[in-house]
Coordinates of C-alpha atoms in Angstrom, one line a residue:
X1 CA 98.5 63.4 -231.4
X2 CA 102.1 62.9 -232.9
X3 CA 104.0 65.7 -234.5
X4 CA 104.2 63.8 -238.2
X5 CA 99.8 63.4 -237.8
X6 CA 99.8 67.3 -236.8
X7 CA 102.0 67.8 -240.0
X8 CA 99.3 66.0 -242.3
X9 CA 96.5 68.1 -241.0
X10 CA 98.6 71.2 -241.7
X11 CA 99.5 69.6 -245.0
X12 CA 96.2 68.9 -246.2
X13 CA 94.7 72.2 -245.1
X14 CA 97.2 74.3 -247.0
X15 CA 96.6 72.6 -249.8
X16 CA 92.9 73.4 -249.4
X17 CA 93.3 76.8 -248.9
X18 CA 96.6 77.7 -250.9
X19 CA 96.7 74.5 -253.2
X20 CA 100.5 74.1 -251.9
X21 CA 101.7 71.9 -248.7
X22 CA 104.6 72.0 -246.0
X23 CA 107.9 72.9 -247.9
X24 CA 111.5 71.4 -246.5
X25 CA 112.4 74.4 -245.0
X26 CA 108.8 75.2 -243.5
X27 CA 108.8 72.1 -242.3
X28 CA 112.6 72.5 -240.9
X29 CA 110.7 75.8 -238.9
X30 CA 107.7 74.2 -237.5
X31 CA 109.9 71.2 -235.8
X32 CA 112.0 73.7 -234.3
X33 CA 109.4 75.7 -232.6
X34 CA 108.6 72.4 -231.3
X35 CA 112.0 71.8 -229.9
X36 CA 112.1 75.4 -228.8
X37 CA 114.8 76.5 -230.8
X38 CA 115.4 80.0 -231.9
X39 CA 115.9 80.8 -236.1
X40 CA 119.7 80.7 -235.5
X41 CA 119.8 77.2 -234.2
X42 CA 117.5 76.0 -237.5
X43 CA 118.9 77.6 -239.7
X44 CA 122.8 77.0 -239.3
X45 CA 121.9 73.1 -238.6
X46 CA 120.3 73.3 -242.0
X47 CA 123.0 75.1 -244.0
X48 CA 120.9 78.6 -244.3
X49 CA 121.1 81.8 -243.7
X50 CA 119.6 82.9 -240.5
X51 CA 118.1 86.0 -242.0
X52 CA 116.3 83.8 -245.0
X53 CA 114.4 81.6 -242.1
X54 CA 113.7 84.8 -239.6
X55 CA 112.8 87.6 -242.4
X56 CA 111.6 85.3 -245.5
X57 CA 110.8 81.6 -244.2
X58 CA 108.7 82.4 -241.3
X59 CA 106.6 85.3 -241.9
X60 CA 104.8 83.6 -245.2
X61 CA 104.5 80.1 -243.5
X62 CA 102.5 81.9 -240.6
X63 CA 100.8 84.3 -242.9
X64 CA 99.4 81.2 -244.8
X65 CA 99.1 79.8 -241.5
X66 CA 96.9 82.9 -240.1
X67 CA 95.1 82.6 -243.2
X68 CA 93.9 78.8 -242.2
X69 CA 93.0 79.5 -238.8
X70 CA 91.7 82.9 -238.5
X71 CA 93.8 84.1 -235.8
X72 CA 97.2 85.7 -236.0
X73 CA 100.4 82.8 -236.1
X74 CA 103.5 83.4 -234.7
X75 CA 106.6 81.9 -233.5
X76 CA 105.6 81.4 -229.8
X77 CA 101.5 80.4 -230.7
X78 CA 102.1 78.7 -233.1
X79 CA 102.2 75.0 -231.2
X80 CA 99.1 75.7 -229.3
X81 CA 97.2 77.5 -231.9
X82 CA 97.6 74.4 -234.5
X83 CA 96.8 71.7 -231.4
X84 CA 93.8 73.4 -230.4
X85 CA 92.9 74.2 -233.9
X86 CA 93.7 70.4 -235.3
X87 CA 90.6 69.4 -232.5
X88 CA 88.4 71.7 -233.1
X89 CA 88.5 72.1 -237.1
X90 CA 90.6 69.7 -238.8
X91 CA 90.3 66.5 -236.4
X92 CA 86.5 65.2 -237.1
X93 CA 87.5 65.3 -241.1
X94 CA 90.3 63.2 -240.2
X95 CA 88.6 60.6 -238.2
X96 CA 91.2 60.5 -235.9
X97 CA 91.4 58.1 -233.1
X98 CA 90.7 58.5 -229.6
X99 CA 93.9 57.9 -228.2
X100 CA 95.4 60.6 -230.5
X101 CA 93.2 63.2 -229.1
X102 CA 94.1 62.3 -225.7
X103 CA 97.4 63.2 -226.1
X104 CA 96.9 66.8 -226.6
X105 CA 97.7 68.4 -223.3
X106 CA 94.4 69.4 -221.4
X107 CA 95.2 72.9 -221.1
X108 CA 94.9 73.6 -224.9
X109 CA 90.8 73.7 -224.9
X110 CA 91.0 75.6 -221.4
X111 CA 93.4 78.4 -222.5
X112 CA 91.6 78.9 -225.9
X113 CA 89.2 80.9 -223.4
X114 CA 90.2 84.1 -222.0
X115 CA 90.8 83.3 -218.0
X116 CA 90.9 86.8 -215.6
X117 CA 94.2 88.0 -216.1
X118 CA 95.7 88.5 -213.0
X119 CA 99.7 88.0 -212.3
X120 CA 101.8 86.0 -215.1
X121 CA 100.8 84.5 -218.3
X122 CA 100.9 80.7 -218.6
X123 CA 103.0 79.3 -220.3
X124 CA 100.7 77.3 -223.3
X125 CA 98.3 80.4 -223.2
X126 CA 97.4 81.9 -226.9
X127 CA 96.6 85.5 -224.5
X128 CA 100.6 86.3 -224.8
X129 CA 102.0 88.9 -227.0
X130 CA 105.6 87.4 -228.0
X131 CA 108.3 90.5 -227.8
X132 CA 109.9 88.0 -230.7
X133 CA 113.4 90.6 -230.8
X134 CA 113.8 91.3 -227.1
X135 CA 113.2 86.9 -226.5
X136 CA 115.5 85.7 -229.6
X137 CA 117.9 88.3 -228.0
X138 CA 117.6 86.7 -224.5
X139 CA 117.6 83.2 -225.8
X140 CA 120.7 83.6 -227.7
X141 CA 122.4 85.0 -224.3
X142 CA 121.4 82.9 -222.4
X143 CA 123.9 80.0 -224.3
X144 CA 127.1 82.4 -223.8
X145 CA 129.4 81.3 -221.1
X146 CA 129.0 83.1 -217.9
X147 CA 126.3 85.5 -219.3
X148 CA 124.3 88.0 -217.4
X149 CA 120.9 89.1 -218.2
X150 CA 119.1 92.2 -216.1
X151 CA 115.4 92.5 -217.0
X152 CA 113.8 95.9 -215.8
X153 CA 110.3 97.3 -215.6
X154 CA 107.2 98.6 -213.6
X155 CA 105.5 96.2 -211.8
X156 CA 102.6 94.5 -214.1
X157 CA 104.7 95.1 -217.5
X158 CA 105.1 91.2 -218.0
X159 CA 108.9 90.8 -216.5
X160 CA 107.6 87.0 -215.1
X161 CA 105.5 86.1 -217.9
X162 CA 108.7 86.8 -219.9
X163 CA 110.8 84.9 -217.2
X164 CA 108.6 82.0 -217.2
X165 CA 109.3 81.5 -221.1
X166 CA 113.2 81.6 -220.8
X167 CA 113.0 79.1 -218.2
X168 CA 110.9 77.1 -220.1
X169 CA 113.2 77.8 -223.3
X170 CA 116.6 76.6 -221.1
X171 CA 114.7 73.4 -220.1
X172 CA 114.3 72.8 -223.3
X173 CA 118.0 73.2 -224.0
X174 CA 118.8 70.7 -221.5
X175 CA 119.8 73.2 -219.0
X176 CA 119.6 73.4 -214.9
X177 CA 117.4 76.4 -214.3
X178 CA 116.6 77.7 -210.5
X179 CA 113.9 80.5 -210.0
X180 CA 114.1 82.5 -207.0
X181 CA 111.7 85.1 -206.2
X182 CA 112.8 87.8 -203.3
X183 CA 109.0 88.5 -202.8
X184 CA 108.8 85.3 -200.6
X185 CA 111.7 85.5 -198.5
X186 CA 111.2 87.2 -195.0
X187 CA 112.4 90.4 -194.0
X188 CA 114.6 89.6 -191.0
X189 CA 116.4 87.2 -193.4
X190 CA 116.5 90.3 -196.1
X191 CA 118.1 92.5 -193.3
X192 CA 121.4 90.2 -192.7
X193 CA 123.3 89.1 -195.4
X194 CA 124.5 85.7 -194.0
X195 CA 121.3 84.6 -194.1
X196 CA 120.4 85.5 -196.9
X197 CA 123.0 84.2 -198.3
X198 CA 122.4 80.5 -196.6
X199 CA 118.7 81.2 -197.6
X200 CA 120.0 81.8 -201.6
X201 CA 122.2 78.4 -201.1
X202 CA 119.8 76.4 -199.2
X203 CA 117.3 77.2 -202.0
X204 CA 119.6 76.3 -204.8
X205 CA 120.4 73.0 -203.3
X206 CA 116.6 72.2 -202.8
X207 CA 116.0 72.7 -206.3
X208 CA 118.7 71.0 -207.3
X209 CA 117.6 67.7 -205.2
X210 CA 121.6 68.3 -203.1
X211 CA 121.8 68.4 -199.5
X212 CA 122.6 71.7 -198.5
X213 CA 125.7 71.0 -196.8
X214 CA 125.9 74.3 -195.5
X215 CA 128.0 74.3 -192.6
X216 CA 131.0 72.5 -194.2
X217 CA 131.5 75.3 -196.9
X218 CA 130.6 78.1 -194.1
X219 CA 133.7 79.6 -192.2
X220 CA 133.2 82.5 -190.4
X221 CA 136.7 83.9 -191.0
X222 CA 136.2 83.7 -194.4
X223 CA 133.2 85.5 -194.4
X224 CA 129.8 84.9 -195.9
X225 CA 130.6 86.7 -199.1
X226 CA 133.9 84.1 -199.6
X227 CA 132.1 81.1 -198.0
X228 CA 128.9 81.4 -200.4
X229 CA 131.3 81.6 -203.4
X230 CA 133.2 79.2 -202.4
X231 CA 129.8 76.5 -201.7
X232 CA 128.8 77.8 -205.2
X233 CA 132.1 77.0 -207.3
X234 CA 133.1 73.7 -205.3
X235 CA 129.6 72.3 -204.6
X236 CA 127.0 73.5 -206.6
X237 CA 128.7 74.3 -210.0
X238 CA 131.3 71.2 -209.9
X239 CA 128.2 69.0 -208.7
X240 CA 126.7 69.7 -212.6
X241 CA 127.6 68.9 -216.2
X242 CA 125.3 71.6 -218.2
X243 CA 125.0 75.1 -217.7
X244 CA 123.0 76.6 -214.6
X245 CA 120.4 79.4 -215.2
X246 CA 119.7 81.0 -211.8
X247 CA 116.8 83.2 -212.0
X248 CA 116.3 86.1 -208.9
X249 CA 113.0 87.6 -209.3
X250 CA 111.6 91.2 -207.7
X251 CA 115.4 92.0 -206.5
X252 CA 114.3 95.6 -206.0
X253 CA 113.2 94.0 -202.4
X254 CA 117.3 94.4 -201.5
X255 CA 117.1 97.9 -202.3
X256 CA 115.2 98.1 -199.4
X257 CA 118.3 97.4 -197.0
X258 CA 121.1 99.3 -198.4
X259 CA 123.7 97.5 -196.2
X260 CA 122.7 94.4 -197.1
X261 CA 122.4 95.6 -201.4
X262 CA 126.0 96.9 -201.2
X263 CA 127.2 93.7 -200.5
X264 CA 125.0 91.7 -202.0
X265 CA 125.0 93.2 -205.9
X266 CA 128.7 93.5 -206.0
X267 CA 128.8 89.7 -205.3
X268 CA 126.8 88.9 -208.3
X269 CA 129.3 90.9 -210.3
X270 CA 131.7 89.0 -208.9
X271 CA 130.4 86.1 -210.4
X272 CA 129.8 87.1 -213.4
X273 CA 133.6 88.6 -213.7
X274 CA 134.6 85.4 -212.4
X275 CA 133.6 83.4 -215.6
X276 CA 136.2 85.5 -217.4
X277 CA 139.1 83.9 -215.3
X278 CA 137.7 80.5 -214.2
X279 CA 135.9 77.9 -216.7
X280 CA 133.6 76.8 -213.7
X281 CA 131.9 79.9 -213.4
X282 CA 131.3 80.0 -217.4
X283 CA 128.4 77.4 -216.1
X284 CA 126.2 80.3 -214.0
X285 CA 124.2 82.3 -216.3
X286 CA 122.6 84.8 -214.1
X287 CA 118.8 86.4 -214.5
X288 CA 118.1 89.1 -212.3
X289 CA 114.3 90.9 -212.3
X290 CA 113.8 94.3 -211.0
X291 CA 111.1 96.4 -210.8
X292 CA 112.7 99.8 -209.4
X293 CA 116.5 101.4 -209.9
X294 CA 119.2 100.9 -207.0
X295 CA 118.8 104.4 -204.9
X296 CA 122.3 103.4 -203.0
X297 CA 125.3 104.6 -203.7
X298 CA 127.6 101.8 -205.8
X299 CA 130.8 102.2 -207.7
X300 CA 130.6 101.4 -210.9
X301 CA 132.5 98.4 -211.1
X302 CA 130.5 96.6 -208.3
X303 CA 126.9 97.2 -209.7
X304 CA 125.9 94.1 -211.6
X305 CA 123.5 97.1 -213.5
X306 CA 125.9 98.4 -215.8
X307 CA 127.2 94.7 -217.0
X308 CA 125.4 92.2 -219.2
X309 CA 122.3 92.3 -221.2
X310 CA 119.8 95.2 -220.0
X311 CA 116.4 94.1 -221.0
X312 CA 113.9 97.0 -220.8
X313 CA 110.3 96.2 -221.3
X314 CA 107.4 98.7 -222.8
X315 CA 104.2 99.7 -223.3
X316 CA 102.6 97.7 -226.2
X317 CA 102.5 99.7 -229.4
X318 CA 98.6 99.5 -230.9
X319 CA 99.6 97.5 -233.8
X320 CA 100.0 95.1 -230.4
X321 CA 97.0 96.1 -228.7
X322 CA 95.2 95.2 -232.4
X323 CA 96.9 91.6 -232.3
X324 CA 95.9 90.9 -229.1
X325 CA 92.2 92.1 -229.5
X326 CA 91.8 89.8 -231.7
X327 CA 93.0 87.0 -229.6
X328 CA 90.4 88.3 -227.4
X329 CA 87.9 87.8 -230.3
X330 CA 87.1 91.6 -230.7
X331 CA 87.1 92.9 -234.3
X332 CA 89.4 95.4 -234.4
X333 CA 90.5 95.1 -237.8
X334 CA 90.1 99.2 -238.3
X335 CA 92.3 100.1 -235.4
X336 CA 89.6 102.9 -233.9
X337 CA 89.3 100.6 -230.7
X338 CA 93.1 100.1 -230.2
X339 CA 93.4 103.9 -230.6
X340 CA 90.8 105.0 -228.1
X341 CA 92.0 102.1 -225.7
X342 CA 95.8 103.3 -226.3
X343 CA 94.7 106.9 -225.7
X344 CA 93.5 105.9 -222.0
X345 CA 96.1 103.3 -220.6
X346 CA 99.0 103.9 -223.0
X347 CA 99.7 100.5 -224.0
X348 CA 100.2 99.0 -220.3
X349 CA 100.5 94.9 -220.7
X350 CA 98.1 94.4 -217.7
X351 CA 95.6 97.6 -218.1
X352 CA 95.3 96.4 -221.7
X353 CA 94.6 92.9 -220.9
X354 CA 92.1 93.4 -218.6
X355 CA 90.4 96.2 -220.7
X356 CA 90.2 93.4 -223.5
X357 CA 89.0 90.7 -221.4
X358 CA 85.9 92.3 -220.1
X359 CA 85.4 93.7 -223.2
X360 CA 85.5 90.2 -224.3
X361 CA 82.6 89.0 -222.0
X362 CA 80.2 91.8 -223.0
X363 CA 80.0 92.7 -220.0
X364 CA 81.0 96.7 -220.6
X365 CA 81.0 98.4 -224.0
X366 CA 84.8 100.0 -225.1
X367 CA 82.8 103.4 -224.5
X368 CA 81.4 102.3 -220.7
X369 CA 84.7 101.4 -220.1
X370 CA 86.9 104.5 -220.9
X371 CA 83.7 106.8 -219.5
X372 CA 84.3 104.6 -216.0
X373 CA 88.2 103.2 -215.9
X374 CA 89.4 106.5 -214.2
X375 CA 87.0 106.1 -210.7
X376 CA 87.9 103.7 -207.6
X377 CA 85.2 101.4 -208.5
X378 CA 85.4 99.9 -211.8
X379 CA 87.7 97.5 -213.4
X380 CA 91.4 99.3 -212.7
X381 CA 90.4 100.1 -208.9
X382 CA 93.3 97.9 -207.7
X383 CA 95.8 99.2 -209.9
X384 CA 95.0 102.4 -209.1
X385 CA 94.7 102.1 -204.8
X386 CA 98.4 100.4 -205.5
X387 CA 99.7 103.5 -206.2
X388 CA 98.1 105.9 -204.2
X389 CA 99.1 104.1 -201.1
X390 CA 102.9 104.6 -202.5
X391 CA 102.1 108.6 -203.2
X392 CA 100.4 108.8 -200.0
X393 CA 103.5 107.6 -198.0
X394 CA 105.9 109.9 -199.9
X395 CA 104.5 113.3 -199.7
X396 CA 107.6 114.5 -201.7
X397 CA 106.8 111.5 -204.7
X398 CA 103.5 112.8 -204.7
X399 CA 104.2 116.2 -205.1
X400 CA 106.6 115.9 -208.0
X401 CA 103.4 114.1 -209.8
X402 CA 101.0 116.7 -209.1
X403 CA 103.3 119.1 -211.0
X404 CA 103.8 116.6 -213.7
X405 CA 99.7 115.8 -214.1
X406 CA 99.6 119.5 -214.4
X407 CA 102.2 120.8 -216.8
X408 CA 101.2 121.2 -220.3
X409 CA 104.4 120.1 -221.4
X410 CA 107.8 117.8 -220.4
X411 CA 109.2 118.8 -217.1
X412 CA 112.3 118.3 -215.4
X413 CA 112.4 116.8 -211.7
X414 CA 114.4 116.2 -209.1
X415 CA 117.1 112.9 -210.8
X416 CA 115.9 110.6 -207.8
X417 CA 112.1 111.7 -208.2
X418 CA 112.3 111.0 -211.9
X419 CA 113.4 107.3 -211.0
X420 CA 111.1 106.7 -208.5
X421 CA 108.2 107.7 -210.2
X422 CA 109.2 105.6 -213.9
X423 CA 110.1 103.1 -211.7
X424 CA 106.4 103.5 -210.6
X425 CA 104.9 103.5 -214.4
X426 CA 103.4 106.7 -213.6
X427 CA 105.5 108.7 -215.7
X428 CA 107.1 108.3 -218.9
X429 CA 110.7 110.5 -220.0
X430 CA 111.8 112.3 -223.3
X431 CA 115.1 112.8 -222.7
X432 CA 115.6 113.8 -218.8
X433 CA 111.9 115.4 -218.8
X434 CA 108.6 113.7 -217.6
X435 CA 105.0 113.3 -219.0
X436 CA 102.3 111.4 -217.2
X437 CA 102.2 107.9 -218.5
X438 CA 98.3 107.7 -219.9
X439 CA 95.0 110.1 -219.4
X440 CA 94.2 107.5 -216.9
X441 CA 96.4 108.3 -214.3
X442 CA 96.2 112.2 -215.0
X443 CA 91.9 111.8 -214.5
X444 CA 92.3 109.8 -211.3
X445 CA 95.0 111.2 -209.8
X446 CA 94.7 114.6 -210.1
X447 CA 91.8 115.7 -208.3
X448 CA 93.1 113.2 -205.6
X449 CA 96.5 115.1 -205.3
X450 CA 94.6 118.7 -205.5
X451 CA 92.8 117.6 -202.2
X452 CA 95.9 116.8 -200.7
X453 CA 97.0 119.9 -201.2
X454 CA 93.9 121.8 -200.0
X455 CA 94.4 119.7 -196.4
X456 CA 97.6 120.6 -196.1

C-alpha cells in the first residue's frame, strides 16, 4: 500500500472518531517518521519551531491516533502500528486491492504477536519501548562531524536493540554504517593487537564491498597502530563520499587483555581527536557498546570514555512497564500489576519482557509468577545461572554481594567491587553506596551465597 492510500485511511478514521482529518503540520510529522527523520529535521524544513512539533504537534496527533487504534502511538510505532492496523481494521471498508496489500512488508502481521524474547528487538517489532530522549539525542549526534557515541549498560538492558535502530536511522540518512561485534572475533586474535587490528580493517573493507588491500598500507616500522590509521584515512575514508558510522559492539571483550585495551582505546581517541585537525576524519562517527567499565589503568586523555556522548541505559520506570503491558495485551490500566512486577525485577528490559510475554500466553498468572521467578527452574533460570557462574569464579565479587543482599541499608564497597558488580546489574548505587538491584536477586541469591559460606 502507498503512503498517500495509508494517509486516506488515517484521514477517514479521524474524521470518524474525532470528526477532524490529517492537518499540514500532522501530516508534515507522519511523512517524516516515514523518512526517519527526527522533529528537528521536520520542523526547521518546514519553518517551525522544533519544540511546537516535539511538545505540541506530536503528542495530540498520536493521542488521537491511540484513541483510533487502541494501542498506545508513538514516534517509533507509529509506521507499523498504522500498517498492520490499516489490514486488519480499516482495509476491508476500503475495498482495497490486492496488489496494495501485498505491499505491506510480511513481518507486520508476524510481529503483531508477541515472539519469545530472547537477544535484540527487531527492528519493525511493536514489543519495543522507544527511549524517545536518549534516541533523538543519539540521532542528532550522530550528523556532527567526527562524533563519538559510548553506549553503556548490563548485559540484557537493550544496548543492541538500541544499536540496531541508529543503524537503521543512518541508513536512512544516506550514510555508510559498519557493525562490528567483539563477541565473534576469536581470542588469539583479541590477544595481539596487529591482528586485531587487520581483523577490524579486513572487516570494514568486507562490508564496504573494498578489497582489503592490507599489506600495501601495513609497514611494520610504522607500526600497527600508524599503519591501521593510515589504511583508514587514505583508503577507507578517501574511498567514500558520506559519512561512515562504525559501530563496535560488546567492547568490554578488550578489557579482557589489558595490553592489548591500552593500545587499542587510546587509538579510537585518536581518531576521534583527529577530526578536529583533519576534515577526513570528520567522516568517522564512532559507536562503541560496552557492557562492563575499563578495570586498566588509562590516562585520561587516552580513554575514548571520558570523550563524546555517554549513553547510559536503565531500568524501565512502571509508567513503562504499563505501556508495554499493554502491547502485550494485558490490562493494566490501574498500575497494580506493573507495581507488583516492578517490585520483583526492578524494571530490567529483558526480565520484564519475558514476565509480560508469558503472562501474555496464559500460561502463568502475575501471582504464579512472582511466587516462582526467584527458584532455578522457572522462567528467569538462565538469567539467574548467568550470574552465579560469574559470583562463583570470583569469591571476592561474591562476597561483597552477600554483604549487600544483607544490609538493611546503602553500603559502601570496595571502588572496583562496586564496578564490577553494577557492571553486573546486580546492584544499583545512591551516591558511592550499593543496594541490591530487585527482591529477585536478593531471594535467589542469598541463601545461595549463605551456603557458600557455611562450606567454606
Amino acid at each position: 500500500m502507498n503512503l498517500d492510500c495509508l494517509f486516506e485511511i488515517v484521514d477517514r478514521l479521524l474524521i470518524e472518531s474525532h470528526n477532524r482529518p490529517l492537518n499540514s503540520t500532522e501530516n508534515l510529522i507522519l511523512r517524516g517518521i516515514w523518512q526517519y527523520r527526527t522533529y528537528n529535521q521536520m520542523a526547521i524544513e518546514a519553518g517551525y519551531s522544533p519544540g511546537y512539533f516535539t511538545n505540541v504537534v506530536a503528542p495530540e496527533l498520536f493521542g488521537r491516533l491511540s484513541e483510533v487504534i487502541g494501542q498506545r502511538v508513538t514516534k517509533k510505532n507509529c509506521r507499523v502500528l498504522l500498517e498492520s492496523y490499516a489490514i486488519t481494521k480499516a482495509a476491508p471498508k476500503t475495498k482495497l486491492l490486492k496488489q496494495d496489500l501485498k505491499q505491506f512488508p510480511a513481518t507486520v502481521n508476524q510481529n503483531t504477536s508477541p515472539c519469545y524474547p530472547s537477544g535484540s528487538v527487531p527492528i519493525d517489532s511493536p514489543f519495543y519501548l522507544e527511549r524517545s530522549f536518549l534516541e533523538e539525542q543519539i540521532y542528532q549526534e550522530i550528523e556532527k562531524p567526527g562524533a563519538l557515541i559510548r553506549i553503556k549498560a548490563p548485559k540484557e538492558m537493550g544496548k543492541t536493540s538500541l544499536l540496531l535502530r541508529i543503524l537503521d536511522y543512518a541508513k536512512h540518512q544516506g550514510y555508510c554504517t559498519i557493525s562490528l561485534n567483539l563477541e565473534q572475533v576469536e581470542q588469539t586474535i583479541l590477544s595481539d593487537l596487529n591482528q586485531l587490528l587487520r581483523w577490524l580493517c579486513a572487516n570494514i573493507a568486507h562490508q564496504l564491498q573494498r578489497q582489503p588491500m592490507l599489506d600495501e598500507y601495513w609497514d611494520e616500522d610504522l607500526g600497527s597502530k600508524i599503519s591501521c590509521t593510515l589504511y583508514f584515512q587514505e583508503y577507507l575514508l578517501e574511498s567514500i563520499n558520506t559519512p561512515l558510522i562504525l559501530s563496535l559492539d560488546e567492547v568490554n571483550r578488550i578489557f579482557e587483555h589489558p595490553q592489548v585495551a591500552k593500545d587499542f582505546l587510546p587509538l579510537l581517541r585518536s581518531w576521534y581527536e583527529e577530526a578536529k585537525r583533519l576534515p577526513i576524519w570528520q567522516k568517522l562517527r564512532l559507536l562503541v557498546v560496552h557492557s562492563t567499565d575499563v578495570y586498566i589503568p588509562l590516562e585520561l586523555n587516552q580513554s575514548p570514555f571520558n570523550v563524546g556522548l555517554p549513553i547510559q541505559l536503565d531500568n524501565f520506570i512502571q509508567e513503562e512497564v504499563q505501556q508495554l503491558a499493554q502491547c502485550y495485551g494485558l490490562n493494566w490500566t490501574d498500575g497494580e500489576g506493573a507495581r507488583q512486577l516492578m517490585a520483583m525485577v526492578g524494571g530490567h528490559p529483558a526480565l520484564v519482557h519475558l514476565a509480560l510475554y508469558h503472562l501474555s500466553r496464559k500460561e502463568i498468572t502475575l501471582s504464579q509468577l512472582l511466587e516462582t521467578a526467584p527458584t532455578a527452574s522457572r522462567i528467569y533460570a538462565y538469567h539467574l545461572q548467568r550470574h552465579w557462574a560469574t559470583l562463583k569464579k570470583q569469591p571476592e565479587l561474591a562476597q561483597a554481594f552477600d554483604t549487600v543482599l544483607n544490609a538493611n541499608e546503602a553500603i559502601s564497597l570496595d571502588p572496583i567491587l562496586t564496578h564490577k558488580l553494577s557492571s553486573m546489574g546486580l546492584i544499583k548505587l545512591s551516591g558511592s553506596q550499593a543496594i541490591a538491584t530487585c527482591e529477585l536477586y536478593r531471594r535467589f541469591f542469598r541463601p545461595l551465597l549463605s551456603l557458600c559460606e557455611v562450606s567454606n
